Amino acid sequence: MTKVVKFGGSSLASAEQFKKVKNIITADKDRRYVVPSLPGKRNSADTKVTDMLYHCYAKAANGENFDNEMKSIQARYQEIIDGLQLTADLTAEFATIKEQFAAKAGKDYAASRGEYLNGILLANYLGYEFIDSAEYIFFDENGAFLPEKTNAALSAKLATCDRAVIPGFYGSNPDGSVKTFSRGGSDITGSIVARAADATLYENWTDVSGFLVTDPRIVENPQVIETITYKELRELSYMGATVLHEDAIFPVRTAGIPINIRNTNAPEDPGTIIVENTSRKPRCIITGIAGKKGFTSINIEKDMMNSEIGFGRKVLQAFEDNGISFEHMPSGIDTLTVFVHQTEFEDHEQQVLNQLHKTANPDSIEIETDLALIAVVGRAMKSKWGTAAKIFTALTNASINVKMIDQGSSEQNVIIGVRNHDFEAAIRAIYNAFCND
Ligand code: ASP
């Protein structure tokens, strides 16, 4: 059995955290391939090394002196070396990095050094082989990740080494220069390595004990989700729940490898398992509740709208032509509502309205702002009566006016529109109805 373990920035922020990481890895001999992020924040006032590198490189790219910035970065690594009494010495690495910064090697190169250096230290500490991700993770000339080329090269390499550290977040362009994924991209590397290693499990170690049923800033101490499917996760992440980079799902999903979100600071907690399919029931019918504020609805009314072929297209065309993506479009008999992000819409409002009037010729258009959308997601809702009743009873009891209801055909998801100022109360009411009854 092979497990791939990825550790986030907070898991590797200091020598103390490195010790926890080593204990976790050595506690299970199946944990053979390790993907580190870089040293993250040691406390809430601290700066993540990625941000220090971006800042330092901005100075270098401007032709300014960046000695002090580079020294602070070096000090973060030195603290780890000293704290663990490592034999690794990064002096030569830092000399090269300084040269490359001065030669303006690029922002991606700069940011990637965080993971690169952390990978060297972790490999030294564990006694594992260090594999430079630039040699095995590939992008094309347009910056698109090349999954098959990467998988072929990386799986061949992993087959030759029993245990290794492969730094997260970066790979290389066809010309050999470094290219990073988007922020939080070490999650993606972990997933790529899991696929290449044909792992039985991808463990993603972070600073929370898994996905929570809802946002802990809204509900105190929400329950942890034990098992979630990729589909449910996608719906919750779309609505703003974040723990894992969205692009991290694809490589393992296609290979049928589950992801386990775990907490480095509470390794005994089982965390959340993300799977393709499961027969396990969520603890409380719904799997999760997530949502976002800041929507505007454009309510369009036209008599006999239903018999006018092409009406919907004309409406959506007005949004498309102005570069606005629509989030939802519930419709009635002679009404149709388009939900858009408020800030996106504001800039193009008059052009959209103008085009709507010209092409769709509606009887009236009404705009309502400051709306929030809440998604109640759960595989167990399918074919189960009473879920909607429970949601709406909870909202009624909390005196919350529901502005919109949308149930996806998958029956896994009910989306509710409320006013921004009812957002938190609505989430609390739904949570309490399902998870605290
Ligand atoms: N260090 C990178 C970032 O801050 C990647 C990661 O931590 O996953 O975005």
Short mmCIF file of N, CA and C in Angstrom, two decimals, residues 192-315:
data_model
loop_
_atom_site.label_atom_id
_atom_site.label_comp_id
_atom_site.label_asym_id
_atom_site.label_seq_id
_atom_site.Cartn_x
_atom_site.Cartn_y
_atom_site.Cartn_z
N ILE A 192 -1.36 15.02 -8.01
CA ILE A 192 -0.61 14.51 -9.17
C ILE A 192 0.32 13.37 -8.73
N VAL A 193 0.98 13.56 -7.60
CA VAL A 193 1.91 12.54 -7.10
C VAL A 193 1.12 11.29 -6.70
N ALA A 194 -0.05 11.49 -6.09
CA ALA A 194 -0.87 10.33 -5.68
C ALA A 194 -1.23 9.49 -6.90
N ARG A 195 -1.59 10.17 -7.98
CA ARG A 195 -1.94 9.43 -9.20
C ARG A 195 -0.71 8.69 -9.74
N ALA A 196 0.41 9.42 -9.80
CA ALA A 196 1.63 8.81 -10.38
C ALA A 196 2.11 7.64 -9.53
N ALA A 197 1.89 7.72 -8.22
CA ALA A 197 2.36 6.64 -7.34
C ALA A 197 1.34 5.50 -7.26
N ASP A 198 0.22 5.67 -7.93
CA ASP A 198 -0.88 4.71 -7.86
C ASP A 198 -1.24 4.45 -6.39
N ALA A 199 -1.38 5.55 -5.66
CA ALA A 199 -1.57 5.47 -4.21
C ALA A 199 -2.95 4.93 -3.87
N THR A 200 -3.04 4.37 -2.66
CA THR A 200 -4.35 3.91 -2.18
C THR A 200 -5.08 5.07 -1.51
N LEU A 201 -4.31 6.08 -1.06
CA LEU A 201 -4.92 7.21 -0.36
C LEU A 201 -4.04 8.45 -0.53
N TYR A 202 -4.70 9.59 -0.70
CA TYR A 202 -3.99 10.88 -0.71
C TYR A 202 -4.39 11.59 0.58
N GLU A 203 -3.42 11.70 1.50
CA GLU A 203 -3.70 12.40 2.76
C GLU A 203 -3.25 13.85 2.64
N ASN A 204 -4.16 14.74 2.91
CA ASN A 204 -3.86 16.17 2.82
C ASN A 204 -3.91 16.73 4.25
N TRP A 205 -2.70 16.98 4.80
CA TRP A 205 -2.60 17.41 6.20
C TRP A 205 -2.59 18.92 6.30
N THR A 206 -3.49 19.45 7.13
CA THR A 206 -3.62 20.89 7.23
C THR A 206 -3.80 21.27 8.70
N ASP A 207 -4.48 22.39 8.97
CA ASP A 207 -4.63 22.78 10.38
C ASP A 207 -6.07 22.71 10.87
N VAL A 208 -6.91 22.01 10.13
CA VAL A 208 -8.28 21.77 10.59
C VAL A 208 -8.58 20.26 10.48
N SER A 209 -9.50 19.79 11.30
CA SER A 209 -9.76 18.35 11.33
C SER A 209 -10.75 17.90 10.27
N GLY A 210 -10.71 18.52 9.10
CA GLY A 210 -11.57 18.12 7.99
C GLY A 210 -12.51 19.24 7.60
N PHE A 211 -13.41 18.92 6.68
CA PHE A 211 -14.42 19.90 6.27
C PHE A 211 -15.47 20.00 7.36
N LEU A 212 -15.90 21.20 7.62
CA LEU A 212 -16.96 21.37 8.60
C LEU A 212 -18.29 21.50 7.87
N VAL A 213 -19.35 21.12 8.56
CA VAL A 213 -20.68 21.18 7.93
C VAL A 213 -20.98 22.61 7.47
N THR A 214 -20.53 23.56 8.26
CA THR A 214 -20.69 24.95 7.81
C THR A 214 -19.58 25.83 8.37
N ASP A 215 -19.61 27.09 8.03
CA ASP A 215 -18.55 28.02 8.39
C ASP A 215 -18.50 28.27 9.90
N PRO A 216 -17.36 27.99 10.54
CA PRO A 216 -17.29 28.15 12.00
C PRO A 216 -17.38 29.61 12.45
N ARG A 217 -17.25 30.53 11.50
CA ARG A 217 -17.43 31.94 11.88
C ARG A 217 -18.92 32.26 12.04
N ILE A 218 -19.76 31.39 11.50
CA ILE A 218 -21.20 31.62 11.59
C ILE A 218 -21.84 30.73 12.66
N VAL A 219 -21.44 29.46 12.66
CA VAL A 219 -21.99 28.52 13.66
C VAL A 219 -20.84 28.09 14.56
N GLU A 220 -21.02 28.18 15.83
CA GLU A 220 -19.95 27.80 16.75
C GLU A 220 -19.75 26.29 16.73
N ASN A 221 -18.49 25.89 16.57
CA ASN A 221 -18.16 24.47 16.61
C ASN A 221 -19.02 23.55 15.74
N PRO A 222 -19.11 23.80 14.46
CA PRO A 222 -19.95 22.91 13.64
C PRO A 222 -19.36 21.51 13.56
N GLN A 223 -20.19 20.55 13.27
CA GLN A 223 -19.71 19.16 13.16
C GLN A 223 -18.76 19.02 11.98
N VAL A 224 -17.89 18.02 12.08
CA VAL A 224 -16.98 17.71 10.96
C VAL A 224 -17.71 16.75 10.02
N ILE A 225 -17.51 16.94 8.72
CA ILE A 225 -18.10 16.01 7.74
C ILE A 225 -17.20 14.78 7.68
N GLU A 226 -17.76 13.60 7.94
CA GLU A 226 -16.92 12.39 7.93
C GLU A 226 -16.57 11.97 6.51
N THR A 227 -17.60 11.92 5.65
CA THR A 227 -17.40 11.47 4.27
C THR A 227 -18.15 12.41 3.35
N ILE A 228 -17.51 12.81 2.27
CA ILE A 228 -18.16 13.69 1.31
C ILE A 228 -17.82 13.20 -0.09
N THR A 229 -18.76 13.33 -1.02
CA THR A 229 -18.44 12.91 -2.38
C THR A 229 -17.84 14.10 -3.15
N TYR A 230 -17.18 13.80 -4.25
CA TYR A 230 -16.58 14.87 -5.06
C TYR A 230 -17.64 15.87 -5.51
N LYS A 231 -18.81 15.34 -5.84
CA LYS A 231 -19.89 16.22 -6.33
C LYS A 231 -20.34 17.19 -5.25
N GLU A 232 -20.52 16.65 -4.07
CA GLU A 232 -20.95 17.51 -2.96
C GLU A 232 -19.87 18.56 -2.66
N LEU A 233 -18.64 18.11 -2.72
CA LEU A 233 -17.54 19.02 -2.44
C LEU A 233 -17.51 20.16 -3.44
N ARG A 234 -17.72 19.80 -4.70
CA ARG A 234 -17.71 20.80 -5.77
C ARG A 234 -18.81 21.85 -5.48
N GLU A 235 -19.96 21.37 -5.07
CA GLU A 235 -21.07 22.31 -4.83
C GLU A 235 -20.78 23.21 -3.64
N LEU A 236 -20.19 22.63 -2.61
CA LEU A 236 -19.89 23.46 -1.43
C LEU A 236 -18.74 24.43 -1.73
N SER A 237 -17.74 23.97 -2.48
CA SER A 237 -16.60 24.88 -2.78
C SER A 237 -17.05 26.01 -3.68
N TYR A 238 -17.93 25.70 -4.62
CA TYR A 238 -18.44 26.74 -5.52
C TYR A 238 -19.11 27.83 -4.71
N MET A 239 -19.74 27.41 -3.62
CA MET A 239 -20.42 28.37 -2.76
C MET A 239 -19.50 28.96 -1.70
N GLY A 240 -18.22 28.75 -1.83
CA GLY A 240 -17.30 29.48 -0.97
C GLY A 240 -16.60 28.69 0.12
N ALA A 241 -16.94 27.41 0.31
CA ALA A 241 -16.24 26.64 1.35
C ALA A 241 -14.86 26.26 0.83
N THR A 242 -13.80 26.60 1.53
CA THR A 242 -12.47 26.29 1.02
C THR A 242 -11.64 25.54 2.05
N VAL A 243 -11.02 24.49 1.61
CA VAL A 243 -10.01 23.79 2.41
C VAL A 243 -8.98 23.27 1.41
N LEU A 244 -9.49 22.87 0.26
CA LEU A 244 -8.65 22.21 -0.73
C LEU A 244 -8.75 22.97 -2.06
N HIS A 245 -7.63 23.07 -2.77
CA HIS A 245 -7.64 23.72 -4.08
C HIS A 245 -8.55 22.91 -5.03
N GLU A 246 -9.42 23.59 -5.75
CA GLU A 246 -10.39 22.89 -6.62
C GLU A 246 -9.72 21.98 -7.64
N ASP A 247 -8.60 22.43 -8.20
CA ASP A 247 -7.94 21.64 -9.24
C ASP A 247 -7.25 20.40 -8.70
N ALA A 248 -7.25 20.26 -7.37
CA ALA A 248 -6.58 19.10 -6.79
C ALA A 248 -7.44 17.85 -6.92
N ILE A 249 -8.69 18.04 -7.29
CA ILE A 249 -9.59 16.91 -7.28
C ILE A 249 -9.42 16.02 -8.52
N PHE A 250 -9.23 16.66 -9.65
CA PHE A 250 -9.26 15.93 -10.91
C PHE A 250 -8.29 14.74 -10.99
N PRO A 251 -6.98 14.94 -10.75
CA PRO A 251 -6.07 13.80 -10.94
C PRO A 251 -6.43 12.58 -10.10
N VAL A 252 -6.79 12.78 -8.85
CA VAL A 252 -7.11 11.61 -8.03
C VAL A 252 -8.50 11.06 -8.32
N ARG A 253 -9.40 11.94 -8.69
CA ARG A 253 -10.76 11.48 -8.98
C ARG A 253 -10.75 10.50 -10.14
N THR A 254 -10.02 10.88 -11.20
CA THR A 254 -10.01 9.99 -12.37
C THR A 254 -9.30 8.68 -12.04
N ALA A 255 -8.40 8.71 -11.08
CA ALA A 255 -7.68 7.47 -10.74
C ALA A 255 -8.40 6.71 -9.61
N GLY A 256 -9.51 7.25 -9.12
CA GLY A 256 -10.26 6.54 -8.07
C GLY A 256 -9.55 6.50 -6.72
N ILE A 257 -8.76 7.55 -6.43
CA ILE A 257 -8.03 7.58 -5.14
C ILE A 257 -8.77 8.53 -4.18
N PRO A 258 -9.16 8.06 -3.01
CA PRO A 258 -9.82 8.97 -2.06
C PRO A 258 -8.83 9.97 -1.45
N ILE A 259 -9.37 11.11 -1.03
CA ILE A 259 -8.54 12.10 -0.34
C ILE A 259 -8.99 12.14 1.11
N ASN A 260 -8.02 12.17 2.00
CA ASN A 260 -8.36 12.29 3.42
C ASN A 260 -7.77 13.59 3.95
N ILE A 261 -8.65 14.52 4.38
CA ILE A 261 -8.19 15.78 4.97
C ILE A 261 -7.90 15.51 6.44
N ARG A 262 -6.68 15.80 6.91
CA ARG A 262 -6.30 15.51 8.29
C ARG A 262 -5.68 16.73 8.95
N ASN A 263 -5.60 16.70 10.25
CA ASN A 263 -5.08 17.83 11.01
C ASN A 263 -3.72 17.49 11.64
N THR A 264 -2.66 18.18 11.21
CA THR A 264 -1.32 17.93 11.73
C THR A 264 -1.26 18.18 13.25
N ASN A 265 -2.09 19.10 13.73
CA ASN A 265 -2.05 19.42 15.15
C ASN A 265 -2.98 18.53 15.98
N ALA A 266 -3.74 17.67 15.33
CA ALA A 266 -4.60 16.71 16.04
C ALA A 266 -4.63 15.43 15.20
N PRO A 267 -3.47 14.74 15.12
CA PRO A 267 -3.38 13.61 14.18
C PRO A 267 -4.30 12.45 14.51
N GLU A 268 -4.80 12.42 15.74
CA GLU A 268 -5.72 11.32 16.09
C GLU A 268 -7.11 11.53 15.49
N ASP A 269 -7.44 12.75 15.08
CA ASP A 269 -8.76 12.99 14.47
C ASP A 269 -8.83 12.33 13.09
N PRO A 270 -9.92 11.64 12.79
CA PRO A 270 -9.98 10.93 11.49
C PRO A 270 -10.13 11.85 10.28
N GLY A 271 -10.59 13.10 10.49
CA GLY A 271 -10.71 14.04 9.38
C GLY A 271 -11.87 13.70 8.45
N THR A 272 -11.79 14.22 7.24
CA THR A 272 -12.85 14.01 6.25
C THR A 272 -12.31 13.18 5.09
N ILE A 273 -13.09 12.21 4.66
CA ILE A 273 -12.71 11.41 3.48
C ILE A 273 -13.53 11.90 2.29
N ILE A 274 -12.84 12.18 1.18
CA ILE A 274 -13.53 12.61 -0.04
C ILE A 274 -13.48 11.45 -1.03
N VAL A 275 -14.65 11.02 -1.48
CA VAL A 275 -14.73 9.83 -2.34
C VAL A 275 -15.64 10.09 -3.54
N GLU A 276 -15.55 9.19 -4.50
CA GLU A 276 -16.41 9.29 -5.68
C GLU A 276 -17.86 8.94 -5.30
N ASN A 277 -17.99 7.82 -4.60
CA ASN A 277 -19.29 7.30 -4.21
C ASN A 277 -19.21 6.68 -2.84
N THR A 278 -20.29 6.68 -2.12
CA THR A 278 -20.24 6.01 -0.82
C THR A 278 -21.62 5.55 -0.40
N SER A 279 -21.65 4.50 0.40
CA SER A 279 -22.94 4.05 0.93
C SER A 279 -23.10 4.62 2.35
N ARG A 280 -22.05 5.31 2.83
CA ARG A 280 -22.13 5.86 4.20
C ARG A 280 -23.06 7.06 4.24
N LYS A 281 -23.89 7.08 5.23
CA LYS A 281 -24.85 8.17 5.34
C LYS A 281 -24.25 9.32 6.13
N PRO A 282 -24.53 10.56 5.72
CA PRO A 282 -24.07 11.68 6.54
C PRO A 282 -24.77 11.65 7.90
N ARG A 283 -24.14 12.22 8.91
CA ARG A 283 -24.70 12.18 10.27
C ARG A 283 -26.09 12.81 10.33
N CYS A 284 -26.28 13.89 9.54
CA CYS A 284 -27.57 14.60 9.70
C CYS A 284 -28.21 14.95 8.35
N ILE A 285 -28.50 13.95 7.55
CA ILE A 285 -29.13 14.11 6.23
C ILE A 285 -28.35 15.06 5.31
N ILE A 286 -28.19 16.30 5.74
CA ILE A 286 -27.44 17.19 4.86
C ILE A 286 -25.94 17.01 5.12
N THR A 287 -25.16 17.23 4.06
CA THR A 287 -23.71 17.10 4.21
C THR A 287 -23.10 18.44 4.59
N GLY A 288 -23.57 19.50 3.98
CA GLY A 288 -22.98 20.79 4.29
C GLY A 288 -23.86 21.96 3.88
N ILE A 289 -23.53 23.12 4.44
CA ILE A 289 -24.24 24.36 4.08
C ILE A 289 -23.16 25.41 3.80
N ALA A 290 -23.26 26.03 2.63
CA ALA A 290 -22.29 27.10 2.33
C ALA A 290 -23.04 28.20 1.60
N GLY A 291 -22.44 29.33 1.50
CA GLY A 291 -23.14 30.41 0.80
C GLY A 291 -22.27 31.61 0.56
N LYS A 292 -22.82 32.54 -0.16
CA LYS A 292 -22.08 33.77 -0.49
C LYS A 292 -23.04 34.95 -0.49
N LYS A 293 -22.48 36.08 -0.10
CA LYS A 293 -23.28 37.31 -0.15
C LYS A 293 -22.95 38.07 -1.43
N GLY A 294 -23.66 39.15 -1.64
CA GLY A 294 -23.26 40.07 -2.71
C GLY A 294 -23.82 39.73 -4.08
N PHE A 295 -25.07 39.33 -4.14
CA PHE A 295 -25.68 39.06 -5.45
C PHE A 295 -26.75 40.11 -5.76
N THR A 296 -26.99 40.27 -7.06
CA THR A 296 -28.07 41.12 -7.54
C THR A 296 -28.99 40.24 -8.36
N SER A 297 -30.30 40.48 -8.24
CA SER A 297 -31.19 39.73 -9.13
C SER A 297 -31.84 40.69 -10.11
N ILE A 298 -31.95 40.27 -11.35
CA ILE A 298 -32.62 41.07 -12.38
C ILE A 298 -33.88 40.28 -12.74
N ASN A 299 -35.01 40.84 -12.34
CA ASN A 299 -36.28 40.13 -12.55
C ASN A 299 -36.94 40.67 -13.80
N ILE A 300 -37.16 39.80 -14.75
CA ILE A 300 -37.67 40.23 -16.04
C ILE A 300 -39.07 39.65 -16.24
N GLU A 301 -39.99 40.50 -16.59
CA GLU A 301 -41.37 40.04 -16.75
C GLU A 301 -41.83 40.32 -18.17
N LYS A 302 -42.51 39.35 -18.75
CA LYS A 302 -43.10 39.58 -20.07
C LYS A 302 -44.30 38.65 -20.25
N ASP A 303 -45.39 39.22 -20.61
CA ASP A 303 -46.60 38.44 -20.82
C ASP A 303 -46.37 37.40 -21.92
N MET A 304 -46.79 36.18 -21.71
CA MET A 304 -46.66 35.09 -22.69
C MET A 304 -45.19 34.74 -23.00
N MET A 305 -44.35 35.02 -22.06
CA MET A 305 -42.93 34.72 -22.26
C MET A 305 -42.69 33.27 -22.66
N ASN A 306 -43.49 32.38 -22.06
CA ASN A 306 -43.26 30.95 -22.29
C ASN A 306 -43.41 30.53 -23.75
N SER A 307 -44.22 31.28 -24.52
CA SER A 307 -44.41 30.84 -25.91
C SER A 307 -43.46 31.54 -26.88
N GLU A 308 -42.61 32.42 -26.34
CA GLU A 308 -41.69 33.14 -27.25
C GLU A 308 -40.37 32.38 -27.36
N ILE A 309 -40.18 31.73 -28.47
CA ILE A 309 -38.96 30.95 -28.63
C ILE A 309 -37.76 31.90 -28.74
N GLY A 310 -36.73 31.60 -27.98
CA GLY A 310 -35.51 32.43 -28.06
C GLY A 310 -35.45 33.54 -27.02
N PHE A 311 -36.50 33.64 -26.19
CA PHE A 311 -36.50 34.73 -25.20
C PHE A 311 -35.33 34.59 -24.20
N GLY A 312 -35.18 33.38 -23.69
CA GLY A 312 -34.11 33.13 -22.72
C GLY A 312 -32.74 33.43 -23.32
N ARG A 313 -32.56 33.04 -24.56
CA ARG A 313 -31.27 33.28 -25.22
C ARG A 313 -30.98 34.78 -25.32
N LYS A 314 -32.01 35.54 -25.69
CA LYS A 314 -31.80 36.98 -25.83
C LYS A 314 -31.42 37.61 -24.49
N VAL A 315 -32.07 37.12 -23.45
CA VAL A 315 -31.77 37.65 -22.11
C VAL A 315 -30.31 37.34 -21.74
#
